[in-house]
PDB file of C-alpha atoms in Angstrom:
ATOM      1  CA  UNK A   1      32.671 -21.054  11.973  1.00 47.00           C
ATOM      2  CA  UNK A   2      32.733 -19.350   8.577  1.00 48.00           C
ATOM      3  CA  UNK A   3      36.148 -19.928   7.016  1.00 52.00           C
ATOM      4  CA  UNK A   4      37.928 -17.871   4.394  1.00 55.00           C
ATOM      5  CA  UNK A   5      37.822 -14.178   3.582  1.00 64.00           C
ATOM      6  CA  UNK A   6      34.929 -14.645   1.179  1.00 64.00           C
ATOM      7  CA  UNK A   7      32.767 -16.514   3.719  1.00 62.00           C
ATOM      8  CA  UNK A   8      33.500 -13.972   6.474  1.00 73.00           C
ATOM      9  CA  UNK A   9      32.732 -11.124   4.077  1.00 76.00           C
ATOM     10  CA  UNK A  10      29.414 -12.724   3.083  1.00 74.00           C
ATOM     11  CA  UNK A  11      28.579 -13.269   6.767  1.00 75.00           C
ATOM     12  CA  UNK A  12      29.041  -9.534   7.427  1.00 79.00           C
ATOM     13  CA  UNK A  13      27.108  -8.639   4.272  1.00 79.00           C
ATOM     14  CA  UNK A  14      24.302 -11.014   5.281  1.00 78.00           C
ATOM     15  CA  UNK A  15      24.068  -9.475   8.760  1.00 79.00           C
ATOM     16  CA  UNK A  16      23.943  -5.994   7.222  1.00 80.00           C
ATOM     17  CA  UNK A  17      21.457  -7.160   4.593  1.00 79.00           C
ATOM     18  CA  UNK A  18      19.129  -8.552   7.249  1.00 79.00           C
ATOM     19  CA  UNK A  19      19.376  -5.442   9.392  1.00 80.00           C
ATOM     20  CA  UNK A  20      18.178  -3.488   6.332  1.00 80.00           C
ATOM     21  CA  UNK A  21      15.606  -6.196   5.653  1.00 77.00           C
ATOM     22  CA  UNK A  22      14.393  -5.894   9.251  1.00 78.00           C
ATOM     23  CA  UNK A  23      14.088  -2.104   8.883  1.00 82.00           C
ATOM     24  CA  UNK A  24      12.176  -2.571   5.598  1.00 78.00           C
ATOM     25  CA  UNK A  25       9.745  -4.834   7.473  1.00 80.00           C
ATOM     26  CA  UNK A  26       9.193  -2.099  10.043  1.00 83.00           C
ATOM     27  CA  UNK A  27       8.706   0.417   7.200  1.00 80.00           C
ATOM     28  CA  UNK A  28       6.090  -1.787   5.512  1.00 77.00           C
ATOM     29  CA  UNK A  29       4.295  -2.221   8.822  1.00 82.00           C
ATOM     30  CA  UNK A  30       4.421   1.529   9.362  1.00 81.00           C
ATOM     31  CA  UNK A  31       3.044   2.336   5.896  1.00 76.00           C
ATOM     32  CA  UNK A  32       0.242  -0.220   6.232  1.00 76.00           C
ATOM     33  CA  UNK A  33      -0.768   0.952   9.699  1.00 79.00           C
ATOM     34  CA  UNK A  34      -0.498   4.586   8.566  1.00 75.00           C
ATOM     35  CA  UNK A  35      -2.921   3.834   5.716  1.00 68.00           C
ATOM     36  CA  UNK A  36      -5.418   2.567   8.307  1.00 69.00           C
ATOM     37  CA  UNK A  37      -5.090   5.333  10.907  1.00 70.00           C
ATOM     38  CA  UNK A  38      -4.092   8.489   8.988  1.00 65.00           C
ATOM     39  CA  UNK A  39      -7.091  10.808   8.719  1.00 58.00           C
ATOM     40  CA  UNK A  40      -6.747  11.336   4.965  1.00 58.00           C
ATOM     41  CA  UNK A  41      -6.089   7.666   4.120  1.00 59.00           C
ATOM     42  CA  UNK A  42      -8.743   6.510   6.588  1.00 56.00           C
ATOM     43  CA  UNK A  43     -11.266   8.424   4.521  1.00 58.00           C
ATOM     44  CA  UNK A  44     -10.398   6.142   1.594  1.00 60.00           C
ATOM     45  CA  UNK A  45     -10.628   2.941   3.667  1.00 56.00           C
ATOM     46  CA  UNK A  46     -13.931   4.115   5.188  1.00 56.00           C
ATOM     47  CA  UNK A  47     -15.398   4.129   1.681  1.00 60.00           C
ATOM     48  CA  UNK A  48     -14.806   0.341   1.694  1.00 56.00           C
ATOM     49  CA  UNK A  49     -12.926   0.181  -1.617  1.00 59.00           C
ATOM     50  CA  UNK A  50     -12.239  -3.546  -1.475  1.00 59.00           C
ATOM     51  CA  UNK A  51      -9.066  -3.634  -3.594  1.00 60.00           C
ATOM     52  CA  UNK A  52      -7.435  -0.724  -1.744  1.00 63.00           C
ATOM     53  CA  UNK A  53      -8.282  -2.227   1.652  1.00 65.00           C
ATOM     54  CA  UNK A  54      -6.906  -5.611   0.561  1.00 70.00           C
ATOM     55  CA  UNK A  55      -3.639  -4.024  -0.592  1.00 68.00           C
ATOM     56  CA  UNK A  56      -3.346  -2.213   2.766  1.00 72.00           C
ATOM     57  CA  UNK A  57      -3.680  -5.438   4.762  1.00 77.00           C
ATOM     58  CA  UNK A  58      -1.285  -7.262   2.407  1.00 76.00           C
ATOM     59  CA  UNK A  59       1.333  -4.550   3.035  1.00 76.00           C
ATOM     60  CA  UNK A  60       0.909  -5.004   6.812  1.00 82.00           C
ATOM     61  CA  UNK A  61       1.204  -8.796   6.433  1.00 82.00           C
ATOM     62  CA  UNK A  62       4.326  -8.540   4.273  1.00 77.00           C
ATOM     63  CA  UNK A  63       5.834  -6.105   6.765  1.00 82.00           C
ATOM     64  CA  UNK A  64       5.216  -8.423   9.721  1.00 84.00           C
ATOM     65  CA  UNK A  65       6.635 -11.479   7.917  1.00 83.00           C
ATOM     66  CA  UNK A  66       9.622  -9.490   6.622  1.00 80.00           C
ATOM     67  CA  UNK A  67      10.328  -8.237  10.150  1.00 82.00           C
ATOM     68  CA  UNK A  68      10.361 -11.785  11.589  1.00 82.00           C
ATOM     69  CA  UNK A  69      12.398 -13.257   8.727  1.00 82.00           C
ATOM     70  CA  UNK A  70      14.927 -10.410   8.873  1.00 80.00           C
ATOM     71  CA  UNK A  71      15.404 -10.997  12.607  1.00 80.00           C
ATOM     72  CA  UNK A  72      15.818 -14.750  12.053  1.00 79.00           C
ATOM     73  CA  UNK A  73      18.406 -14.224   9.295  1.00 79.00           C
ATOM     74  CA  UNK A  74      20.359 -11.635  11.261  1.00 79.00           C
ATOM     75  CA  UNK A  75      20.617 -13.809  14.383  1.00 80.00           C
ATOM     76  CA  UNK A  76      21.321 -16.933  12.315  1.00 77.00           C
ATOM     77  CA  UNK A  77      24.208 -15.260  10.482  1.00 76.00           C
ATOM     78  CA  UNK A  78      25.602 -13.719  13.681  1.00 79.00           C
ATOM     79  CA  UNK A  79      25.457 -17.002  15.632  1.00 77.00           C
ATOM     80  CA  UNK A  80      26.408 -19.005  12.520  1.00 73.00           C
ATOM     81  CA  UNK A  81      23.498 -21.352  13.216  1.00 75.00           C
ATOM     82  CA  UNK A  82      23.037 -23.649  10.248  1.00 77.00           C
ATOM     83  CA  UNK A  83      19.558 -24.659  11.434  1.00 81.00           C
ATOM     84  CA  UNK A  84      18.361 -21.040  11.681  1.00 79.00           C
ATOM     85  CA  UNK A  85      19.931 -20.161   8.341  1.00 80.00           C
ATOM     86  CA  UNK A  86      18.221 -23.095   6.613  1.00 83.00           C
ATOM     87  CA  UNK A  87      14.861 -22.021   8.080  1.00 83.00           C
ATOM     88  CA  UNK A  88      15.606 -18.444   7.076  1.00 82.00           C
ATOM     89  CA  UNK A  89      16.508 -19.393   3.487  1.00 83.00           C
ATOM     90  CA  UNK A  90      13.323 -21.468   3.123  1.00 85.00           C
ATOM     91  CA  UNK A  91      11.113 -18.660   4.428  1.00 83.00           C
ATOM     92  CA  UNK A  92      12.995 -16.091   2.358  1.00 80.00           C
ATOM     93  CA  UNK A  93      12.587 -18.030  -0.887  1.00 82.00           C
ATOM     94  CA  UNK A  94       8.886 -18.654  -0.184  1.00 83.00           C
ATOM     95  CA  UNK A  95       8.424 -14.943   0.542  1.00 79.00           C
ATOM     96  CA  UNK A  96      10.309 -14.082  -2.650  1.00 79.00           C
ATOM     97  CA  UNK A  97       7.940 -16.212  -4.747  1.00 80.00           C
ATOM     98  CA  UNK A  98       4.882 -14.730  -3.018  1.00 76.00           C
ATOM     99  CA  UNK A  99       6.121 -11.151  -3.442  1.00 72.00           C
ATOM    100  CA  UNK A 100       7.016 -11.586  -7.113  1.00 75.00           C
ATOM    101  CA  UNK A 101       3.565 -13.087  -7.754  1.00 76.00           C
ATOM    102  CA  UNK A 102       1.818 -10.323  -5.765  1.00 70.00           C
ATOM    103  CA  UNK A 103       3.912  -7.576  -7.370  1.00 69.00           C
ATOM    104  CA  UNK A 104       3.268  -8.912 -10.870  1.00 72.00           C
ATOM    105  CA  UNK A 105      -0.467  -9.143 -10.203  1.00 69.00           C
ATOM    106  CA  UNK A 106      -0.434  -5.580  -8.823  1.00 66.00           C
ATOM    107  CA  UNK A 107       1.287  -4.242 -11.951  1.00 67.00           C
ATOM    108  CA  UNK A 108      -0.790  -6.272 -14.391  1.00 71.00           C
ATOM    109  CA  UNK A 109      -4.133  -5.630 -12.736  1.00 68.00           C
ATOM    110  CA  UNK A 110      -3.626  -1.983 -11.803  1.00 65.00           C
ATOM    111  CA  UNK A 111      -6.085  -1.050 -14.549  1.00 66.00           C
ATOM    112  CA  UNK A 112      -8.730  -3.077 -12.716  1.00 71.00           C
ATOM    113  CA  UNK A 113      -8.688  -0.420 -10.008  1.00 69.00           C
ATOM    114  CA  UNK A 114     -11.186   1.658 -12.021  1.00 70.00           C
ATOM    115  CA  UNK A 115     -13.537  -1.309 -12.298  1.00 75.00           C
ATOM    116  CA  UNK A 116     -13.309  -2.091  -8.577  1.00 73.00           C
ATOM    117  CA  UNK A 117     -13.765   1.588  -7.741  1.00 75.00           C
ATOM    118  CA  UNK A 118     -16.916   1.786  -9.886  1.00 77.00           C
ATOM    119  CA  UNK A 119     -18.326  -1.264  -8.080  1.00 78.00           C
ATOM    120  CA  UNK A 120     -17.574   0.224  -4.665  1.00 76.00           C
ATOM    121  CA  UNK A 121     -19.128   3.570  -5.595  1.00 79.00           C
ATOM    122  CA  UNK A 122     -22.190   1.844  -7.027  1.00 79.00           C
ATOM    123  CA  UNK A 123     -22.614  -0.011  -3.727  1.00 79.00           C
ATOM    124  CA  UNK A 124     -22.232   3.239  -1.776  1.00 77.00           C
ATOM    125  CA  UNK A 125     -24.940   5.064  -3.707  1.00 78.00           C
ATOM    126  CA  UNK A 126     -27.202   2.141  -4.653  1.00 79.00           C
ATOM    127  CA  UNK A 127     -29.844   4.520  -5.972  1.00 80.00           C
ATOM    128  CA  UNK A 128     -29.496   6.885  -2.992  1.00 84.00           C
ATOM    129  CA  UNK A 129     -28.013  10.337  -2.471  1.00 87.00           C
ATOM    130  CA  UNK A 130     -24.854  10.680  -0.380  1.00 88.00           C
ATOM    131  CA  UNK A 131     -26.968  12.412   2.287  1.00 88.00           C
ATOM    132  CA  UNK A 132     -28.797   9.107   2.786  1.00 87.00           C
ATOM    133  CA  UNK A 133     -25.671   6.985   3.282  1.00 84.00           C
ATOM    134  CA  UNK A 134     -24.248   6.137   6.751  1.00 80.00           C
ATOM    135  CA  UNK A 135     -22.652   9.046   8.628  1.00 81.00           C
ATOM    136  CA  UNK A 136     -19.169   7.517   8.366  1.00 75.00           C
ATOM    137  CA  UNK A 137     -19.354   7.472   4.558  1.00 80.00           C
ATOM    138  CA  UNK A 138     -20.683  11.038   4.475  1.00 84.00           C
ATOM    139  CA  UNK A 139     -17.788  12.194   6.694  1.00 81.00           C
ATOM    140  CA  UNK A 140     -15.224  10.328   4.588  1.00 79.00           C
ATOM    141  CA  UNK A 141     -16.652  11.677   1.341  1.00 84.00           C
ATOM    142  CA  UNK A 142     -16.801  15.236   2.677  1.00 85.00           C
ATOM    143  CA  UNK A 143     -13.167  15.073   3.832  1.00 82.00           C
ATOM    144  CA  UNK A 144     -11.989  13.580   0.541  1.00 83.00           C
ATOM    145  CA  UNK A 145     -13.814  16.312  -1.374  1.00 86.00           C
ATOM    146  CA  UNK A 146     -11.842  18.918   0.536  1.00 85.00           C
ATOM    147  CA  UNK A 147      -8.595  17.019  -0.039  1.00 82.00           C
ATOM    148  CA  UNK A 148      -9.055  16.304  -3.753  1.00 86.00           C
ATOM    149  CA  UNK A 149     -11.088  19.435  -4.536  1.00 89.00           C
ATOM    150  CA  UNK A 150     -13.990  17.546  -6.065  1.00 89.00           C
ATOM    151  CA  UNK A 151     -17.710  17.081  -5.451  1.00 91.00           C
ATOM    152  CA  UNK A 152     -19.758  13.916  -5.115  1.00 89.00           C
ATOM    153  CA  UNK A 153     -18.877  10.636  -6.760  1.00 87.00           C
ATOM    154  CA  UNK A 154     -20.132  11.521 -10.218  1.00 88.00           C
ATOM    155  CA  UNK A 155     -20.908  15.224  -9.714  1.00 89.00           C
ATOM    156  CA  UNK A 156     -22.674  17.667  -7.390  1.00 90.00           C
ATOM    157  CA  UNK A 157     -26.057  15.968  -7.934  1.00 91.00           C
ATOM    158  CA  UNK A 158     -24.944  13.141  -5.633  1.00 90.00           C
ATOM    159  CA  UNK A 159     -25.639  15.533  -2.739  1.00 91.00           C
ATOM    160  CA  UNK A 160     -29.074  16.888  -1.876  1.00 88.00           C
ATOM    161  CA  UNK A 161     -27.793  19.402   0.680  1.00 88.00           C
ATOM    162  CA  UNK A 162     -24.699  21.492  -0.106  1.00 88.00           C
ATOM    163  CA  UNK A 163     -25.511  24.378   2.188  1.00 86.00           C
ATOM    164  CA  UNK A 164     -22.831  25.824   4.535  1.00 85.00           C
ATOM    165  CA  UNK A 165     -22.214  23.510   7.499  1.00 85.00           C
ATOM    166  CA  UNK A 166     -23.509  20.420   5.686  1.00 87.00           C
ATOM    167  CA  UNK A 167     -21.373  17.468   4.593  1.00 86.00           C
ATOM    168  CA  UNK A 168     -21.774  18.583   0.984  1.00 88.00           C
ATOM    169  CA  UNK A 169     -20.504  22.095   1.718  1.00 89.00           C
ATOM    170  CA  UNK A 170     -16.960  21.120   0.638  1.00 88.00           C
ATOM    171  CA  UNK A 171     -18.312  21.034  -2.925  1.00 90.00           C
ATOM    172  CA  UNK A 172     -18.161  24.814  -3.128  1.00 90.00           C
ATOM    173  CA  UNK A 173     -15.676  26.166  -5.652  1.00 89.00           C
ATOM    174  CA  UNK A 174     -16.575  29.842  -5.197  1.00 86.00           C
ATOM    175  CA  UNK A 175     -13.246  30.824  -3.599  1.00 84.00           C
ATOM    176  CA  UNK A 176     -11.046  29.245  -6.281  1.00 84.00           C
ATOM    177  CA  UNK A 177      -9.150  31.551  -8.630  1.00 83.00           C
ATOM    178  CA  UNK A 178      -8.558  28.711 -11.103  1.00 85.00           C
ATOM    179  CA  UNK A 179     -11.953  27.272 -12.024  1.00 86.00           C
ATOM    180  CA  UNK A 180     -10.668  24.570 -14.398  1.00 86.00           C
ATOM    181  CA  UNK A 181     -11.968  21.835 -12.086  1.00 86.00           C
ATOM    182  CA  UNK A 182     -15.235  23.635 -11.428  1.00 90.00           C
ATOM    183  CA  UNK A 183     -18.670  23.738 -13.038  1.00 91.00           C
ATOM    184  CA  UNK A 184     -21.888  25.639 -12.394  1.00 90.00           C
ATOM    185  CA  UNK A 185     -24.982  24.122 -10.822  1.00 89.00           C
ATOM    186  CA  UNK A 186     -28.563  25.133 -11.784  1.00 89.00           C
ATOM    187  CA  UNK A 187     -28.349  28.014  -9.278  1.00 87.00           C
ATOM    188  CA  UNK A 188     -25.270  29.310 -11.135  1.00 89.00           C
ATOM    189  CA  UNK A 189     -23.004  28.524  -8.171  1.00 89.00           C
ATOM    190  CA  UNK A 190     -19.496  27.221  -8.798  1.00 91.00           C
ATOM    191  CA  UNK A 191     -18.957  23.656  -7.558  1.00 92.00           C
ATOM    192  CA  UNK A 192     -16.144  21.179  -8.079  1.00 92.00           C
ATOM    193  CA  UNK A 193     -16.461  18.437 -10.668  1.00 91.00           C
ATOM    194  CA  UNK A 194     -16.994  14.804  -9.647  1.00 89.00           C
ATOM    195  CA  UNK A 195     -14.444  12.895  -7.551  1.00 87.00           C
ATOM    196  CA  UNK A 196     -14.364   9.748  -9.679  1.00 85.00           C
ATOM    197  CA  UNK A 197     -11.832  11.204 -12.146  1.00 82.00           C
ATOM    198  CA  UNK A 198      -9.618  12.316  -9.224  1.00 83.00           C
ATOM    199  CA  UNK A 199      -9.790   9.058  -7.236  1.00 80.00           C
ATOM    200  CA  UNK A 200      -8.998   6.730 -10.116  1.00 79.00           C
ATOM    201  CA  UNK A 201      -5.421   7.901 -10.942  1.00 80.00           C
ATOM    202  CA  UNK A 202      -4.691   8.320  -7.214  1.00 78.00           C
ATOM    203  CA  UNK A 203      -5.598   4.717  -6.381  1.00 75.00           C
ATOM    204  CA  UNK A 204      -3.946   3.372  -9.544  1.00 77.00           C
ATOM    205  CA  UNK A 205      -0.687   5.122  -8.638  1.00 77.00           C
ATOM    206  CA  UNK A 206      -0.748   3.644  -5.126  1.00 74.00           C
ATOM    207  CA  UNK A 207      -1.384   0.084  -6.355  1.00 73.00           C
ATOM    208  CA  UNK A 208       1.277   0.463  -9.065  1.00 75.00           C
ATOM    209  CA  UNK A 209       3.836   1.847  -6.601  1.00 76.00           C
ATOM    210  CA  UNK A 210       3.215  -0.912  -4.066  1.00 72.00           C
ATOM    211  CA  UNK A 211       3.497  -3.570  -6.804  1.00 73.00           C
ATOM    212  CA  UNK A 212       6.783  -2.071  -8.008  1.00 76.00           C
ATOM    213  CA  UNK A 213       8.241  -1.832  -4.492  1.00 75.00           C
ATOM    214  CA  UNK A 214       7.245  -5.415  -3.685  1.00 73.00           C
ATOM    215  CA  UNK A 215       8.866  -6.664  -6.905  1.00 75.00           C
ATOM    216  CA  UNK A 216      12.099  -4.789  -6.163  1.00 77.00           C
ATOM    217  CA  UNK A 217      12.132  -6.088  -2.603  1.00 75.00           C
ATOM    218  CA  UNK A 218      11.643  -9.630  -3.906  1.00 76.00           C
ATOM    219  CA  UNK A 219      14.717  -9.456  -6.135  1.00 78.00           C
ATOM    220  CA  UNK A 220      16.797  -8.001  -3.289  1.00 77.00           C
ATOM    221  CA  UNK A 221      15.691 -10.979  -1.195  1.00 77.00           C
ATOM    222  CA  UNK A 222      16.860 -13.319  -3.948  1.00 80.00           C
ATOM    223  CA  UNK A 223      20.377 -11.914  -3.544  1.00 80.00           C
ATOM    224  CA  UNK A 224      20.108 -12.494   0.205  1.00 78.00           C
ATOM    225  CA  UNK A 225      18.983 -16.058  -0.476  1.00 79.00           C
ATOM    226  CA  UNK A 226      22.073 -16.702  -2.621  1.00 81.00           C
ATOM    227  CA  UNK A 227      24.357 -15.331   0.127  1.00 78.00           C
ATOM    228  CA  UNK A 228      22.622 -17.516   2.710  1.00 79.00           C
ATOM    229  CA  UNK A 229      23.027 -20.686   0.635  1.00 79.00           C
ATOM    230  CA  UNK A 230      26.751 -19.938   0.233  1.00 77.00           C
ATOM    231  CA  UNK A 231      27.160 -19.433   3.993  1.00 76.00           C
ATOM    232  CA  UNK A 232      25.224 -22.629   4.778  1.00 77.00           C
ATOM    233  CA  UNK A 233      27.497 -24.606   2.432  1.00 78.00           C
ATOM    234  CA  UNK A 234      30.550 -23.097   4.093  1.00 72.00           C
ATOM    235  CA  UNK A 235      29.263 -24.019   7.547  1.00 67.00           C
ATOM    236  CA  UNK A 236      28.409 -27.536   6.330  1.00 63.00           C
ATOM    237  CA  UNK A 237      32.016 -28.073   5.287  1.00 61.00           C
ATOM    238  CA  UNK A 238      33.037 -27.093   8.827  1.00 54.00           C
ATOM    239  CA  UNK A 239      30.555 -29.535  10.332  1.00 50.00           C
ATOM    240  CA  UNK A 240      28.504 -26.782  12.003  1.00 45.00           C
ATOM    241  CA  UNK A 241      24.963 -27.843  12.910  1.00 46.00           C
TER     242      UNK A 241
END
């Protein structure tokens, strides 16, 4: 049993820490799953932007692992099981290293988002018009145009048909009072400018935010690791297995 006021205090702190850690795992899982199923975010994933999709699945993976590790640490501290705490500390430190590496890469390589986005868009068009791409991509692009108030990947010429009721109809900028983000087509109709300039900062912000959150979470876990090592040493002195 944990002896001394300090050890008992750390035990309580560690239980509370892991309850929060467990909740964070659920939150990560929720955010990752939301990114896959939410109508607006699903439009982004349907465009098959490789980097964004990878980040989404990494968030889900981190959430699942964090959930399991948080549960293990909470039960280990509550039961004062040295074996469970040792396993917990090993997993926690390994997760800390992985998260710091992933977070650093996310922050350093956030500028590569534009490059990856250009590749993905080039693969989508591949010399074709958006009207000639699979229906799922047309739907996703049409929905994103309405959300971001933009038209086509580069501009309105990426669509052949922009008539009312078509997938390219969301390009219309006629009802806008502020036409800063609009331009005129050869028929003198107002249409939104291309989506590339809108997507790039959006995706960069998401990757940057996820990298920052993962880094912060990693350093919080390091504090938990230090508490766990102290508690394990205290239990070792008591001969607890």
